[in-house]
XYZ file of C-alpha atoms in Angstrom:
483
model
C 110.158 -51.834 104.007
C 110.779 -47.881 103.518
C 110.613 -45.660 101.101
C 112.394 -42.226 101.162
C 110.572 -39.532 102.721
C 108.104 -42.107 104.337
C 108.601 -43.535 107.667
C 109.928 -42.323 110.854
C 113.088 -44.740 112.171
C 116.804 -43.810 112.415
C 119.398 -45.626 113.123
C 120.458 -46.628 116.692
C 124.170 -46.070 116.420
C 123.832 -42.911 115.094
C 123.918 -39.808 117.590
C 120.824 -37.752 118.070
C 121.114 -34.491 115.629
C 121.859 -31.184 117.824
C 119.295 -28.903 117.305
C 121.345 -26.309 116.673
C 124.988 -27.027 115.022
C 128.217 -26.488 116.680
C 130.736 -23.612 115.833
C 132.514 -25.412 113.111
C 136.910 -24.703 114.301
C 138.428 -22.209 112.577
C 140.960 -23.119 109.877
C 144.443 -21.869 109.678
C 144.488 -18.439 108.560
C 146.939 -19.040 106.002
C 146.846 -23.296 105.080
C 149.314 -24.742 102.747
C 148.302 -25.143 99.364
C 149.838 -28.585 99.057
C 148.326 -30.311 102.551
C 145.157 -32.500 101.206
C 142.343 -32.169 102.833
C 141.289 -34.932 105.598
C 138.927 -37.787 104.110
C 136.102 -38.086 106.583
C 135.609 -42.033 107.969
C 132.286 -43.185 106.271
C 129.248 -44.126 109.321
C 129.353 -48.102 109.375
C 126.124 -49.114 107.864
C 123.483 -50.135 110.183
C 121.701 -53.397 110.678
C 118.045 -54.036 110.668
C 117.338 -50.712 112.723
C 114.798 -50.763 115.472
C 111.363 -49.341 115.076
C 111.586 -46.232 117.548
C 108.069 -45.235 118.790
C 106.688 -41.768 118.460
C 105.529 -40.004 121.577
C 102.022 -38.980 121.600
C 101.200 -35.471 120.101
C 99.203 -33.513 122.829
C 96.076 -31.857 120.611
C 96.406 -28.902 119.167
C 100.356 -29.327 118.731
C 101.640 -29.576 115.002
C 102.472 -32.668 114.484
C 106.407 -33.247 114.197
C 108.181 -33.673 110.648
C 109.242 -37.048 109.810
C 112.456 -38.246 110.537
C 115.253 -38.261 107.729
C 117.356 -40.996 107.180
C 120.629 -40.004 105.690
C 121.620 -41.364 102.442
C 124.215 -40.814 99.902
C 122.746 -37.490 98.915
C 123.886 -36.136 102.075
C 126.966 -37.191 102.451
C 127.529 -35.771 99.607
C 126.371 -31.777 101.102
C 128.604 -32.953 103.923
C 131.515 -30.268 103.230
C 135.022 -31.877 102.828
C 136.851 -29.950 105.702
C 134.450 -31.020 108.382
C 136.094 -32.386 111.311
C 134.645 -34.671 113.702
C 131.464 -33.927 115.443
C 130.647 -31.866 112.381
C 127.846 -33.756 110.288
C 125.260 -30.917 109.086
C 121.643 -31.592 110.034
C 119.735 -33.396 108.412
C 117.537 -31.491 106.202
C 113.750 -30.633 107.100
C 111.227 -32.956 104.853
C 108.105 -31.305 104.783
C 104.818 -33.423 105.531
C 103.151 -35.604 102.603
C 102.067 -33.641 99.773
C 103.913 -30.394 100.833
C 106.005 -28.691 98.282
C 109.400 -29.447 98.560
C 111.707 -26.384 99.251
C 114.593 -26.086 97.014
C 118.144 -28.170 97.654
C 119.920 -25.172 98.257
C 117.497 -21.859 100.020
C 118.911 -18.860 100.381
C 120.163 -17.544 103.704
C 117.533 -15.361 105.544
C 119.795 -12.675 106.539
C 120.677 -11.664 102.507
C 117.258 -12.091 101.689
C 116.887 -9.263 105.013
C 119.383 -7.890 103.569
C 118.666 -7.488 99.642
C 115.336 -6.501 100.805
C 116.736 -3.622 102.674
C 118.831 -2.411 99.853
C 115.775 -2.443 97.308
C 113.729 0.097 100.224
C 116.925 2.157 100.559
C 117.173 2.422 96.437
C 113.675 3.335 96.264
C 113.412 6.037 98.818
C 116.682 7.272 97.360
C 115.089 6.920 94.404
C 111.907 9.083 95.633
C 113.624 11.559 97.608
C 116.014 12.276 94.478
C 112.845 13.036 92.544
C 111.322 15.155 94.678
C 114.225 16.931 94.843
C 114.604 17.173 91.628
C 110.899 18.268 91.212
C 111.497 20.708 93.778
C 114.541 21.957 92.105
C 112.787 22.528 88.890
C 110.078 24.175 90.168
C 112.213 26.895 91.771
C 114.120 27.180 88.267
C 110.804 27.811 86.658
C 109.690 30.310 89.335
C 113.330 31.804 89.032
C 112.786 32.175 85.284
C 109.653 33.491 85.384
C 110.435 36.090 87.845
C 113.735 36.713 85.132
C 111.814 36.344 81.566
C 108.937 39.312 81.075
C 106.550 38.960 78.252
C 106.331 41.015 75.014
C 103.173 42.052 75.324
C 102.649 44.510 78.254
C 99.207 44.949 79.722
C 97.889 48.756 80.763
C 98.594 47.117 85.066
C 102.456 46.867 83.993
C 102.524 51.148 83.311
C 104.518 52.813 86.037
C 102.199 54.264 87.891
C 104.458 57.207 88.938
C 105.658 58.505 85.592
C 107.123 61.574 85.086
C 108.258 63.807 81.900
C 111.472 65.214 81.634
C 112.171 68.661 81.404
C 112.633 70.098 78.184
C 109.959 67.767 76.395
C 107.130 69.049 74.942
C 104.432 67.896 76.907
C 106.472 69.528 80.133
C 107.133 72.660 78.360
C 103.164 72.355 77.439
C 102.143 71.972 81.371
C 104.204 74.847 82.455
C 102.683 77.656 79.920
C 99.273 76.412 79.497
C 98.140 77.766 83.071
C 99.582 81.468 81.471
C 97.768 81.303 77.926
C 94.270 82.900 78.101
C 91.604 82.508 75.279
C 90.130 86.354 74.419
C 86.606 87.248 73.379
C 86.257 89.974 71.661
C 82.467 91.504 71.096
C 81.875 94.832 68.940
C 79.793 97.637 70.628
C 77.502 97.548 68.014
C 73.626 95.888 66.877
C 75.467 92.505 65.416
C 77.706 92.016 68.139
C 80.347 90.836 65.794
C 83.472 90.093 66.886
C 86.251 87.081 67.154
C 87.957 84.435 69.126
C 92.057 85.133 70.074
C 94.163 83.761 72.400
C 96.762 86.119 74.401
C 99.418 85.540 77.625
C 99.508 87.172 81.260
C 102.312 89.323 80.498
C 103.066 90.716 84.658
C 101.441 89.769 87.819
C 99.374 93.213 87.754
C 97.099 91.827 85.196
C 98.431 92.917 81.532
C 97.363 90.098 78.523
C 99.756 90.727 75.613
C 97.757 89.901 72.367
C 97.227 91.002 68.594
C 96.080 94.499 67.875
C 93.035 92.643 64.803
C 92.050 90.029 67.966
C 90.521 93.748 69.729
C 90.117 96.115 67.135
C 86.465 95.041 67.139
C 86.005 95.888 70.699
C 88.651 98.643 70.853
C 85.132 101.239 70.479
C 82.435 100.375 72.955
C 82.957 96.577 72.914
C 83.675 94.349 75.571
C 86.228 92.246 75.739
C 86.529 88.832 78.582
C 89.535 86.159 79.051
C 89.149 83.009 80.052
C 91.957 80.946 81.752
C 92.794 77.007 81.124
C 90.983 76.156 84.527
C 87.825 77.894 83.084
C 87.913 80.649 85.141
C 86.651 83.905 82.908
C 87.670 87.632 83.684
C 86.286 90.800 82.040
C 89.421 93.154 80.510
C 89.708 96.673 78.772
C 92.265 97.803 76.249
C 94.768 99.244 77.545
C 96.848 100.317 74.278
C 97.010 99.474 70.739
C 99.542 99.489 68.078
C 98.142 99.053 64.723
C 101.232 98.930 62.869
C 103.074 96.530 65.170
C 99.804 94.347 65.466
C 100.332 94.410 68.985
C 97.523 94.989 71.734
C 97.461 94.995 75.402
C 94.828 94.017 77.814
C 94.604 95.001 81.749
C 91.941 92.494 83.244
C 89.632 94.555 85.866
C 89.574 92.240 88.732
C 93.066 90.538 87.773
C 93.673 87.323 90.425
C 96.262 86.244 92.563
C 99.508 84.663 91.814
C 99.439 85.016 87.947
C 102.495 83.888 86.773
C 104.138 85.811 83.559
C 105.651 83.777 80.956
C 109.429 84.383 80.383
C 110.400 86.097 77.969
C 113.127 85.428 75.492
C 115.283 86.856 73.536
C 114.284 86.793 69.301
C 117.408 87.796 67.975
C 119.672 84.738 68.913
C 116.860 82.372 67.348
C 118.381 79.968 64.848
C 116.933 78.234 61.674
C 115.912 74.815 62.944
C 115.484 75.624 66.436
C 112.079 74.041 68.158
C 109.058 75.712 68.466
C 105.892 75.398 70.290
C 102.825 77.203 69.509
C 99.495 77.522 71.992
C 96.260 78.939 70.653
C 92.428 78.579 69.953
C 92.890 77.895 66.424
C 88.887 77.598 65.387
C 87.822 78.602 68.773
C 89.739 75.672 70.382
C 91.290 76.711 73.067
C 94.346 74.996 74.882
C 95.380 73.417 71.637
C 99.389 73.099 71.729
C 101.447 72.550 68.065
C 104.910 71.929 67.424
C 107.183 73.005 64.408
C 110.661 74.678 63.782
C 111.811 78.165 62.778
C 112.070 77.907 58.914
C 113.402 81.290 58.245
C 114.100 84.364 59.799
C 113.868 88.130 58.984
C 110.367 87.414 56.941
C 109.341 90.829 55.689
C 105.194 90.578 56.580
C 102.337 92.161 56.081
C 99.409 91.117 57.744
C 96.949 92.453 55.466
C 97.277 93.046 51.494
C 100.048 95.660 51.843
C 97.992 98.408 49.967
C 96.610 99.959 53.184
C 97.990 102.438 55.540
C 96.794 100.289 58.824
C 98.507 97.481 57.702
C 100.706 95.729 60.158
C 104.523 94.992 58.872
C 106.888 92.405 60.801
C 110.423 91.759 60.341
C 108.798 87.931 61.223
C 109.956 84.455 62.640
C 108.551 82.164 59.731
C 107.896 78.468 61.436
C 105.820 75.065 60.186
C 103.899 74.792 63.650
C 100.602 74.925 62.338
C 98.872 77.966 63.150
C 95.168 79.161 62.427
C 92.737 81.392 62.803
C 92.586 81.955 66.374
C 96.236 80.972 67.275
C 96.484 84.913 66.818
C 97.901 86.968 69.694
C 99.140 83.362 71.623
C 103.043 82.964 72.490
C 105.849 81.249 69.745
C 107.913 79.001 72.982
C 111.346 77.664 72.095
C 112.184 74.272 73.359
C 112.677 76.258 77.403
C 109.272 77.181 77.332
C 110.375 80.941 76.567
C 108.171 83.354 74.272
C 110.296 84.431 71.367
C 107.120 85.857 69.244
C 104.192 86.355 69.169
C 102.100 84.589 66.354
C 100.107 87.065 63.957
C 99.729 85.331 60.344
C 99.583 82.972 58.079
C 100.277 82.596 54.437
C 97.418 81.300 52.722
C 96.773 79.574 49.003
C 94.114 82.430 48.195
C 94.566 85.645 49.598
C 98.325 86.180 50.455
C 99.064 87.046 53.781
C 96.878 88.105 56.574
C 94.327 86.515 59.093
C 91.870 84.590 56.265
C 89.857 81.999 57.296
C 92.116 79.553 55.085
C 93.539 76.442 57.188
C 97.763 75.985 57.798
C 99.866 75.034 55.009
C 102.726 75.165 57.186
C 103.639 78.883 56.718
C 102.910 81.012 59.776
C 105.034 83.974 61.099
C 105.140 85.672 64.448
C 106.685 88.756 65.862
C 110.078 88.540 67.073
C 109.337 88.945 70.978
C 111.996 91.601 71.065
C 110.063 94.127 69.436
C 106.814 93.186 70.573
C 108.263 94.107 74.129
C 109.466 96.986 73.312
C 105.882 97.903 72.206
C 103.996 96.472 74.952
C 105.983 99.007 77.559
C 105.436 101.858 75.512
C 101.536 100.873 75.206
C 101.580 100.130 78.994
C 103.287 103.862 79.743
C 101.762 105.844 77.264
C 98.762 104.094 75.946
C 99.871 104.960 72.173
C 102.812 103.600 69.986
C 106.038 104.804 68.942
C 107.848 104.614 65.904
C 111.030 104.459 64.825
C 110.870 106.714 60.857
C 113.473 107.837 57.857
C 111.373 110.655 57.048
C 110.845 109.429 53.734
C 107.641 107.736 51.320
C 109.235 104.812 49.482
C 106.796 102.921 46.897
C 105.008 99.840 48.661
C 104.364 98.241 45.075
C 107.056 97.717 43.546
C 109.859 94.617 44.671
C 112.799 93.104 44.274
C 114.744 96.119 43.150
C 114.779 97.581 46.918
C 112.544 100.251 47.619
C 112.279 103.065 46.041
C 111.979 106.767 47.248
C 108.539 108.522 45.773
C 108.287 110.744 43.856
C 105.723 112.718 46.089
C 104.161 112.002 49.525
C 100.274 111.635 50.129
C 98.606 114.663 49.268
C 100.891 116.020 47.640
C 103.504 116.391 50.071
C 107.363 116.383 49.842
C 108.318 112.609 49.629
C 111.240 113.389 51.681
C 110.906 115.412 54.881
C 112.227 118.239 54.961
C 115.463 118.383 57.794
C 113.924 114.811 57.988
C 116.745 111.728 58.954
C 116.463 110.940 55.464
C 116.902 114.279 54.100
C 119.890 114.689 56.844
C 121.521 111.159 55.805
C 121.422 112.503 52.158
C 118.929 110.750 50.479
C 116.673 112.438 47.568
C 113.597 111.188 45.577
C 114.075 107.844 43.009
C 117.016 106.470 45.136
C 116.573 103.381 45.625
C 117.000 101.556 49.250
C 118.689 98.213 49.088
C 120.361 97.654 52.127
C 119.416 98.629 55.971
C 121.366 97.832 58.814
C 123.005 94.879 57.154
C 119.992 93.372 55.549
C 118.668 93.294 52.025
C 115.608 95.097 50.987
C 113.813 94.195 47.961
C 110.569 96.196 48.695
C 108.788 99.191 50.527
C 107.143 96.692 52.702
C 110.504 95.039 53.600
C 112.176 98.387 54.294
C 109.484 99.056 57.351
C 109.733 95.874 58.672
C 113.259 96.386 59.136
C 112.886 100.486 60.428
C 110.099 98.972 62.922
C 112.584 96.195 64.933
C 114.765 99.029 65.979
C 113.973 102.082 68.401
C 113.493 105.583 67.370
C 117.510 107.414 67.890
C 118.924 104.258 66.507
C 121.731 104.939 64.189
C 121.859 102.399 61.031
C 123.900 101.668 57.870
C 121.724 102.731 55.020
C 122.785 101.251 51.411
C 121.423 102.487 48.406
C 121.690 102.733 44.410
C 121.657 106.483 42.600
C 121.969 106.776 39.197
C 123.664 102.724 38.812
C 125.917 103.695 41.568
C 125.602 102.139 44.830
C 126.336 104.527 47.836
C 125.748 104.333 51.975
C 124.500 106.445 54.790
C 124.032 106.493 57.809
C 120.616 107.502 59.215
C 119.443 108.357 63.022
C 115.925 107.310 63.152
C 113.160 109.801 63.970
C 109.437 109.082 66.045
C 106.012 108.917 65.658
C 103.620 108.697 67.634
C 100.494 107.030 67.401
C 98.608 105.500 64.551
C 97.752 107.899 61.551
């Protein structure tokens, strides 16, 4: 008796199973639908089949699987087309107790296969993702390199930075080296004196300044300049016009290679233009301000206007804040250019003049056109020349014009006699309102407008006699020196 997968006979009649099966024939490569396919002749069934006898198993060797007796299973995994010599082997029992495999295991070359395809994907897999890493790390580099941040550190500054010219700051750089601070010390037991500032006027030496920044040391003083790179020089007056407010300094052992600041010209200044201002205001030197002209034609005096050494501008009015000790320093346009020279201030308590009473935004210089003129007559002569009517007009009295005295001082003729004034007409009590195209509304506005010109000028005089308004024309006289 047997029972399936137990015991070890085949049947006699039945051929020995090839170990390997035969190339099943090829089929027709294009079979009739209609043509059944063959019915394969069932294996007569055996007898009692002989007990076959196992060869020993040398030791060591596996021992061999048990033989399989077909049954009605298989001939049912027996495929239908199969001709003859064509029965499948049998099937592989495993030994007692072994799992058994499943009816139908996959080929091993898809399962090779499959496997293959699942590495493939998967190194696809990782070589698309470093890619893509790789990819997005460049991105992020490139958008880095292409996004700056808002806030810039003090490392980021270009380290090679340079101003334009024309800005303040380059304007600033260029004069500064020609702007000189001025000490001025009296002769006497005190040893009073003041701080000024001035500019190198020529290479030989000559400081252009303010006649009150050296009137203390104009008698026995002494007088030094010091230069932006600290450098200090001892200087003598050279000249001084009192009227004008205009000084000039030679220094005694002048350098090398000073470099005079250009001069403008004051008449084509306009309202608005820009202005630069360099000074000691306070004693501190090197300080630069900035403003505009605000007006034009100022008529100034730089002291109360009751005294005969009082100094009288035709004046460039601007906001750049100027102090006590911006005095005698250069008025720049926006070239770097002197077109004054800055002399005074109008103050909240004491009118105009040189008080020690901070900026409020008024300060007026001397048109640079006249103040040259001066400086070459001072650096010729020594003394100053002006431009006269011949004629005392009242210095109290405004905005009528000025009138013509009544008398001179001491009791002289108020009009000179074969004077340009008496020449051009002009008698006591008329009263100046007009000169050379510009309104006067006061003795002190009248000089400021005789000083801007030269002496042999010819100019439009307009005036009022007796409510009737008449003009003349006057050739300007000369005088020489201070009195």
């Amino acid at each position: 008796m047997s029972t399936e997968n137990e015991g070890t006979a085949v049947p006699a009649d039945h051929p020995a199973a090839p170990s390997t099966p035969p190339t099943p024939p090829t089929p027709p490569s294009s079979p009739s639908a209609s043509t059944p396919a063959p019915t394969p002749t069932p294996a007569p069934a055996p007898a009692d089949p002989p007990t076959v006898a196992q060869a020993p198993v040398p030791d060591g060797a596996p021992e061999p699987a048990p033989a399989h007796a077909p049954g009605p299973a298989d001939a049912a995994h027996a495929p239908a087309a199969a001709g003859a010599g064509w029965p499948p082997p049998p099937p592989t029992v495993p030994a007692w107790g072994a799992p058994v495999p499943p009816e139908h295991p996959a080929p091993a070359a898809p399962r090779r296969r499959a496997g293959g395809l699942v590495a493939a994907v998967l190194v696809a897999a990782l070589v698309a993702g470093g890619i893509g890493g790789g990819i997005g790390y460049w991105a992020a580099e490139r958008g880095d390199d292409g996004v700056s941040s808002t806030t810039v550190s003090s490392g980021e500054a270009p380290a090679s930075f340079k101003r334009e010219p024309g800005t303040v700051a380059a304007v600033a750089a260029t004069a500064l080296p020609s702007v000189v601070t001025i000490q001025a010390k009296s002769g006497g037991s005190q040893g009073e004196g003041g701080t000024g500032t001035g500019f190198v006027y020529d290479q030989e030496g000559h400081i252009v300044t303010n006649n009150h920044v050296v009137a203390s040391a104009a008698d026995g003083g002494t007088l030094s300049v010091t230069f932006p790179d600290g450098k200090s020089y001892d200087a003598e007056v050279v000249g001084r016009a009192e009227g004008y407010d205009v000084a000039v300094l030679k220094l005694t052992n002048a350098p090398k290679g000073l470099k005079p600041l250009p001069l403008g010209d004051s008449d084509k200044v306009a309202v608005g233009d820009s202005t630069i201002a360099i000074g000691a205001p306070f004693g501190l030197s090197n300080t630069v301000t900035t403003g505009i002209i605000s007006a034009k034609n100022r008529p100034v005096a730089s002291g109360d206007g009751s005294g005969g050494s009082n100094s009288y501008m035709s004046a460039l009015q601007t906001d750049a804040s100027i102090n006590p000790g911006n005095s005698g320093g250069p008025l720049l346009d926006a070239s770097g250019a002197v077109i004054g020279i800055n002399s005074a201030i109008q103050s909240t308590g004491s009118g105009f003049g040189q008080s020690q009473a901070g900026s409020i935004g008024l300060g007026f210089a001397i048109p640079v056109n006249q103040a040259k003129n001066v400086a070459q007559q001072l650096i010729r002569t020594g003394k100053p020349v002006y431009p006269v009517i011949g004629a005392t007009v009242n210095m109290q009295e405004q905005g009528e014009g000025a009138t013509i005295a009544s008398q001179g001082s001491g009791g002289t003729p108020s009009v000179t006699p074969n004077g340009p004034a008496a020449k051009a007409g002009l008698k006591a009590g008329d009263v100046i309102t007009g000169f050379g195209g510009h309104p006067i509304d006061s003795g002190p506005s009248l000089i400021s407008e005789i000083w801007t010109h030269k002496p042999g000028d010819q100019v439009k005089i307009t005036y009022e006699r007796d409510g009737r308004t008449a003009e003349a024309t006057v050739t300007l006289g000369e005088r020489t020196g201070d009195s």
